[in-house]
Amino acid sequence: MNADRYVRQMTFKEIGIRGQRKLAHASVVIIGVGALGSHAADLAVRAGIGKVRLVDDDVVEIDNLQRQTLFDEEDARLARPKVLAAARRLREVNSGVEIEPVVGRAVPTNILDLIQGANVVLDCTDRFSARYLINDACFKEGIPWVYTGVVASYGMSATLAPGETPCLRCILGDPPEDSSMDTAATAGIIAPAVSVMAALSVAEAMKLIIGTGQRNPGLLYVDVWNNAWERIELPPRRPDCPVCQGKYEFLEK
Ligand SMILES: [Zn+2]
């Protein structure tokens, strides 16, 4: 670990040299490398998290560039797979971090392999079907994960840790239909909302890895256009939640 590189971060007393070493030995999986995922990956790699795995099956397009900060016009012209374009850029940013791009989608048959060994999983997808899959996999493996969703000017965030907090299914019940939800395609999206939510997500990951600080204990709602910051308390774990009873239905689909 190059200590000079992280001197400002280590001077922050909640991290220090010990926290920085923990980051260097940690592994984070980022599922979805669009707007949220590219912001989050940039922050995670600059912070010196030792290993960052990127999972996405999409290619860069010109209308991504307004908010997907790791990509440029050449990536769009060549329709580069997002994880490969991101990995190339991130290796230039920090050659001390192991970047592992996976061109593909997280599905029931691969997700347990994808998250194996991770300290934290960051949900940077835009679909509830993917989030319920991540929830099943992470609760099965005992890995904390950070749920983040952004659309238009607002986002939601929750940090879900097996054995500590309820799971996504305890909170939201059965998944809403993906087609019933607003998306960036239907409601638009602005980059500052993405930046805020990605920053919150990586801060949660750093706190989980280092073990200091106060994590988000609820469901956080932020709207950067209307300047709303609200936190709803998480409900208690649902006694009839299949996931919390060890039934992982989304891993079987
Ligand atoms: Zn549950």
Short mmCIF file of C-alpha atoms and ligand atoms in Angstrom, two decimals:
data_model
loop_
_atom_site.label_atom_id
_atom_site.label_comp_id
_atom_site.label_asym_id
_atom_site.label_seq_id
_atom_site.Cartn_x
_atom_site.Cartn_y
_atom_site.Cartn_z
CA MET A 1 0.00 0.00 0.00
CA ASN A 2 1.32 3.41 -1.00
CA ALA A 3 0.74 5.42 2.18
CA ASP A 4 1.53 8.78 0.52
CA ARG A 5 -1.36 8.31 -1.79
CA TYR A 6 -3.88 8.04 1.04
CA VAL A 7 -2.38 10.54 3.46
CA ARG A 8 -5.40 12.83 3.55
CA GLN A 9 -7.76 9.94 4.05
CA MET A 10 -5.58 8.46 6.81
CA THR A 11 -5.31 11.85 8.50
CA PHE A 12 -9.06 11.58 9.02
CA LYS A 13 -8.84 10.02 12.45
CA GLU A 14 -11.80 7.68 12.02
CA ILE A 15 -9.82 5.89 9.29
CA GLY A 16 -6.13 6.29 10.12
CA ILE A 17 -3.50 3.76 9.02
CA ARG A 18 -5.47 0.86 10.49
CA GLY A 19 -8.61 1.75 8.59
CA GLN A 20 -6.63 2.23 5.41
CA ARG A 21 -5.10 -1.24 5.79
CA LYS A 22 -8.57 -2.69 6.22
CA LEU A 23 -9.66 -0.99 3.01
CA ALA A 24 -6.59 -2.35 1.21
CA HIS A 25 -7.51 -5.90 2.23
CA ALA A 26 -11.20 -5.52 1.43
CA SER A 27 -13.21 -6.54 -1.57
CA VAL A 28 -16.31 -4.85 -2.92
CA VAL A 29 -18.65 -6.07 -5.65
CA ILE A 30 -20.50 -3.44 -7.67
CA ILE A 31 -23.50 -4.83 -9.49
CA GLY A 32 -24.50 -2.53 -12.32
CA VAL A 33 -21.97 -0.14 -13.84
CA GLY A 34 -24.22 2.57 -15.23
CA ALA A 35 -24.51 5.96 -13.58
CA LEU A 36 -24.47 4.83 -9.95
CA GLY A 37 -21.98 2.04 -10.50
CA SER A 38 -19.46 4.17 -12.37
CA HIS A 39 -19.56 6.89 -9.69
CA ALA A 40 -19.32 4.33 -6.91
CA ALA A 41 -16.47 2.46 -8.58
CA ASP A 42 -14.48 5.66 -9.01
CA LEU A 43 -14.87 6.52 -5.31
CA ALA A 44 -14.11 2.98 -4.14
CA VAL A 45 -10.97 2.73 -6.28
CA ARG A 46 -9.69 6.16 -5.25
CA ALA A 47 -10.29 5.25 -1.59
CA GLY A 48 -7.99 2.24 -2.03
CA ILE A 49 -10.43 -0.61 -1.52
CA GLY A 50 -8.13 -3.49 -2.49
CA LYS A 51 -10.35 -5.38 -4.89
CA VAL A 52 -13.29 -4.09 -6.89
CA ARG A 53 -15.36 -6.43 -9.03
CA LEU A 54 -17.60 -4.81 -11.63
CA VAL A 55 -20.61 -6.64 -13.06
CA ASP A 56 -22.62 -5.37 -16.05
CA ASP A 57 -23.59 -6.66 -19.48
CA ASP A 58 -24.29 -3.33 -21.17
CA VAL A 59 -22.23 -1.25 -23.62
CA VAL A 60 -21.52 2.48 -23.51
CA GLU A 61 -23.86 4.70 -25.50
CA ILE A 62 -23.74 8.43 -26.16
CA ASP A 63 -26.68 9.22 -23.89
CA ASN A 64 -24.82 7.65 -20.95
CA LEU A 65 -22.15 10.35 -20.92
CA GLN A 66 -24.31 12.98 -19.19
CA ARG A 67 -24.04 11.04 -15.92
CA GLN A 68 -21.78 7.99 -16.27
CA THR A 69 -18.53 9.61 -15.30
CA LEU A 70 -16.03 6.90 -16.18
CA PHE A 71 -16.88 6.85 -19.89
CA ASP A 72 -15.98 9.06 -22.83
CA GLU A 73 -17.00 9.63 -26.44
CA GLU A 74 -14.65 6.99 -27.78
CA ASP A 75 -16.17 4.37 -25.46
CA ALA A 76 -19.58 5.27 -26.89
CA ARG A 77 -18.37 5.30 -30.51
CA LEU A 78 -16.84 1.86 -30.11
CA ALA A 79 -19.77 0.62 -27.99
CA ARG A 80 -17.30 -0.73 -25.45
CA PRO A 81 -18.69 -2.98 -22.75
CA LYS A 82 -19.14 -0.74 -19.71
CA VAL A 83 -17.14 -2.89 -17.33
CA LEU A 84 -14.16 -3.00 -19.73
CA ALA A 85 -14.22 0.75 -20.35
CA ALA A 86 -14.56 1.31 -16.61
CA ALA A 87 -11.73 -1.09 -15.75
CA ARG A 88 -9.42 0.60 -18.24
CA ARG A 89 -10.08 4.02 -16.77
CA LEU A 90 -9.95 2.84 -13.15
CA ARG A 91 -6.58 1.14 -13.64
CA GLU A 92 -5.25 4.49 -14.83
CA VAL A 93 -6.69 6.11 -11.71
CA ASN A 94 -5.24 3.61 -9.24
CA SER A 95 -2.94 0.81 -10.36
CA GLY A 96 -2.77 -0.46 -6.78
CA VAL A 97 -6.34 -1.72 -6.84
CA GLU A 98 -7.30 -5.05 -8.37
CA ILE A 99 -10.13 -4.36 -10.78
CA GLU A 100 -12.07 -7.35 -11.99
CA PRO A 101 -14.54 -6.65 -14.78
CA VAL A 102 -17.24 -9.24 -15.44
CA VAL A 103 -19.16 -8.77 -18.68
CA GLY A 104 -22.50 -10.25 -17.78
CA ARG A 105 -25.57 -9.86 -15.71
CA ALA A 106 -26.04 -11.11 -12.15
CA VAL A 107 -28.48 -14.00 -12.43
CA PRO A 108 -29.51 -16.79 -10.05
CA THR A 109 -26.92 -19.18 -11.48
CA ASN A 110 -23.90 -16.91 -11.05
CA ILE A 111 -24.62 -14.48 -8.25
CA LEU A 112 -23.22 -16.59 -5.41
CA ASP A 113 -19.93 -16.89 -7.29
CA LEU A 114 -19.94 -13.18 -8.10
CA ILE A 115 -20.27 -12.09 -4.47
CA GLN A 116 -18.02 -14.75 -2.96
CA GLY A 117 -15.41 -13.27 -0.63
CA ALA A 118 -16.88 -9.76 -0.78
CA ASN A 119 -16.98 -7.60 2.33
CA VAL A 120 -19.79 -5.50 0.86
CA VAL A 121 -22.01 -5.65 -2.21
CA LEU A 122 -23.22 -2.39 -3.75
CA ASP A 123 -26.50 -2.51 -5.61
CA CYS A 124 -26.12 -0.10 -8.50
CA THR A 125 -28.82 -1.67 -10.64
CA ASP A 126 -32.07 -0.07 -11.72
CA ARG A 127 -34.33 -3.10 -11.33
CA PHE A 128 -36.09 -4.55 -8.32
CA SER A 129 -35.78 -8.06 -9.75
CA ALA A 130 -31.99 -7.67 -9.47
CA ARG A 131 -32.22 -6.23 -5.95
CA TYR A 132 -34.27 -9.15 -4.66
CA LEU A 133 -31.72 -11.49 -6.14
CA ILE A 134 -28.88 -9.57 -4.45
CA ASN A 135 -30.88 -9.62 -1.20
CA ASP A 136 -31.30 -13.40 -1.33
CA ALA A 137 -27.65 -14.01 -2.18
CA CYS A 138 -26.24 -11.61 0.40
CA PHE A 139 -28.47 -12.82 3.23
CA LYS A 140 -27.65 -16.42 2.35
CA GLU A 141 -23.91 -15.69 2.45
CA GLY A 142 -24.03 -13.25 5.37
CA ILE A 143 -22.64 -10.33 3.33
CA PRO A 144 -23.93 -6.80 3.95
CA TRP A 145 -25.21 -4.90 0.95
CA VAL A 146 -26.23 -1.34 0.19
CA TYR A 147 -29.45 -0.81 -1.70
CA THR A 148 -29.46 2.34 -3.82
CA GLY A 149 -31.96 3.55 -6.37
CA VAL A 150 -31.94 6.83 -8.28
CA VAL A 151 -34.37 8.31 -10.76
CA ALA A 152 -35.17 11.89 -11.81
CA SER A 153 -33.74 14.05 -8.98
CA TYR A 154 -34.20 11.67 -6.06
CA GLY A 155 -32.77 8.50 -4.61
CA MET A 156 -33.27 5.95 -1.88
CA SER A 157 -30.64 4.15 0.15
CA ALA A 158 -30.60 1.46 2.81
CA THR A 159 -27.78 -0.56 4.32
CA LEU A 160 -28.87 -4.12 4.92
CA ALA A 161 -26.70 -6.36 7.06
CA PRO A 162 -27.57 -10.01 7.76
CA GLY A 163 -27.99 -10.67 11.47
CA GLU A 164 -28.30 -6.96 12.16
CA THR A 165 -31.04 -5.39 10.07
CA PRO A 166 -34.18 -6.61 8.32
CA CYS A 167 -33.69 -7.63 4.70
CA LEU A 168 -35.17 -5.90 1.64
CA ARG A 169 -38.07 -8.31 1.57
CA CYS A 170 -38.88 -7.60 5.23
CA ILE A 171 -39.07 -3.92 4.31
CA LEU A 172 -40.81 -3.95 0.94
CA GLY A 173 -42.59 -7.30 0.85
CA ASP A 174 -42.86 -8.96 -2.52
CA PRO A 175 -41.01 -7.15 -5.32
CA PRO A 176 -42.84 -4.57 -7.36
CA GLU A 177 -43.01 -5.30 -11.09
CA ASP A 178 -39.99 -3.72 -12.79
CA SER A 179 -42.36 -2.34 -15.44
CA SER A 180 -44.41 -0.49 -12.77
CA MET A 181 -41.47 1.60 -11.56
CA ASP A 182 -40.19 4.92 -12.87
CA THR A 183 -36.82 4.56 -14.56
CA ALA A 184 -34.25 6.90 -16.03
CA ALA A 185 -35.88 6.16 -19.39
CA THR A 186 -39.37 7.20 -18.28
CA ALA A 187 -38.71 9.91 -15.67
CA GLY A 188 -35.23 11.07 -16.67
CA ILE A 189 -32.28 11.41 -14.33
CA ILE A 190 -29.85 14.15 -13.33
CA ALA A 191 -26.23 13.50 -12.50
CA PRO A 192 -26.10 15.35 -9.15
CA ALA A 193 -28.72 12.98 -7.74
CA VAL A 194 -26.56 10.08 -8.87
CA SER A 195 -23.42 11.59 -7.32
CA VAL A 196 -25.06 12.06 -3.93
CA MET A 197 -26.46 8.55 -3.81
CA ALA A 198 -23.23 6.92 -5.02
CA ALA A 199 -21.27 8.88 -2.42
CA LEU A 200 -23.60 7.70 0.34
CA SER A 201 -23.28 4.13 -0.87
CA VAL A 202 -19.46 4.14 -0.85
CA ALA A 203 -19.36 5.86 2.54
CA GLU A 204 -21.53 3.04 3.89
CA ALA A 205 -19.16 0.48 2.33
CA MET A 206 -16.12 2.17 3.91
CA LYS A 207 -17.79 2.22 7.35
CA LEU A 208 -18.79 -1.43 7.03
CA ILE A 209 -15.21 -2.39 6.13
CA ILE A 210 -13.49 -0.23 8.72
CA GLY A 211 -16.01 -0.73 11.51
CA THR A 212 -16.21 2.86 12.73
CA GLY A 213 -18.72 5.62 12.13
CA GLN A 214 -22.48 5.73 12.19
CA ARG A 215 -24.13 3.82 9.37
CA ASN A 216 -27.46 4.77 7.83
CA PRO A 217 -29.91 3.00 10.15
CA GLY A 218 -33.00 3.58 8.03
CA LEU A 219 -34.36 4.05 4.55
CA LEU A 220 -32.92 7.34 3.39
CA TYR A 221 -34.70 9.47 0.80
CA VAL A 222 -32.87 12.36 -0.84
CA ASP A 223 -34.21 14.75 -3.49
CA VAL A 224 -31.54 17.17 -4.68
CA TRP A 225 -33.95 19.28 -6.73
CA ASN A 226 -36.42 19.84 -3.90
CA ASN A 227 -33.80 19.74 -1.16
CA ALA A 228 -35.51 16.96 0.77
CA TRP A 229 -33.56 14.70 3.10
CA GLU A 230 -35.75 12.26 4.97
CA ARG A 231 -35.07 9.07 6.81
CA ILE A 232 -37.72 6.51 7.51
CA GLU A 233 -36.96 4.07 10.28
CA LEU A 234 -36.58 0.48 9.09
CA PRO A 235 -39.47 -1.73 10.20
CA PRO A 236 -38.67 -4.73 12.40
CA ARG A 237 -37.74 -8.00 10.72
CA ARG A 238 -40.91 -9.65 9.42
CA PRO A 239 -41.52 -12.98 11.14
CA ASP A 240 -42.95 -14.45 7.91
CA CYS A 241 -40.16 -13.18 5.61
CA PRO A 242 -39.04 -16.14 3.48
CA VAL A 243 -35.46 -14.82 3.15
CA CYS A 244 -35.01 -14.41 6.89
CA GLN A 245 -36.30 -17.97 7.31
CA GLY A 246 -33.65 -19.27 4.92
CA LYS A 247 -35.87 -19.63 1.82
CA TYR A 248 -34.14 -17.96 -1.10
CA GLU A 249 -36.80 -17.99 -3.79
CA PHE A 250 -35.02 -15.59 -6.13
CA LEU A 251 -31.94 -17.78 -6.23
CA GLU A 252 -34.12 -20.60 -7.51
CA LYS A 253 -35.78 -18.69 -10.35
ZN ZN B 1 -36.27 -10.63 5.61
#
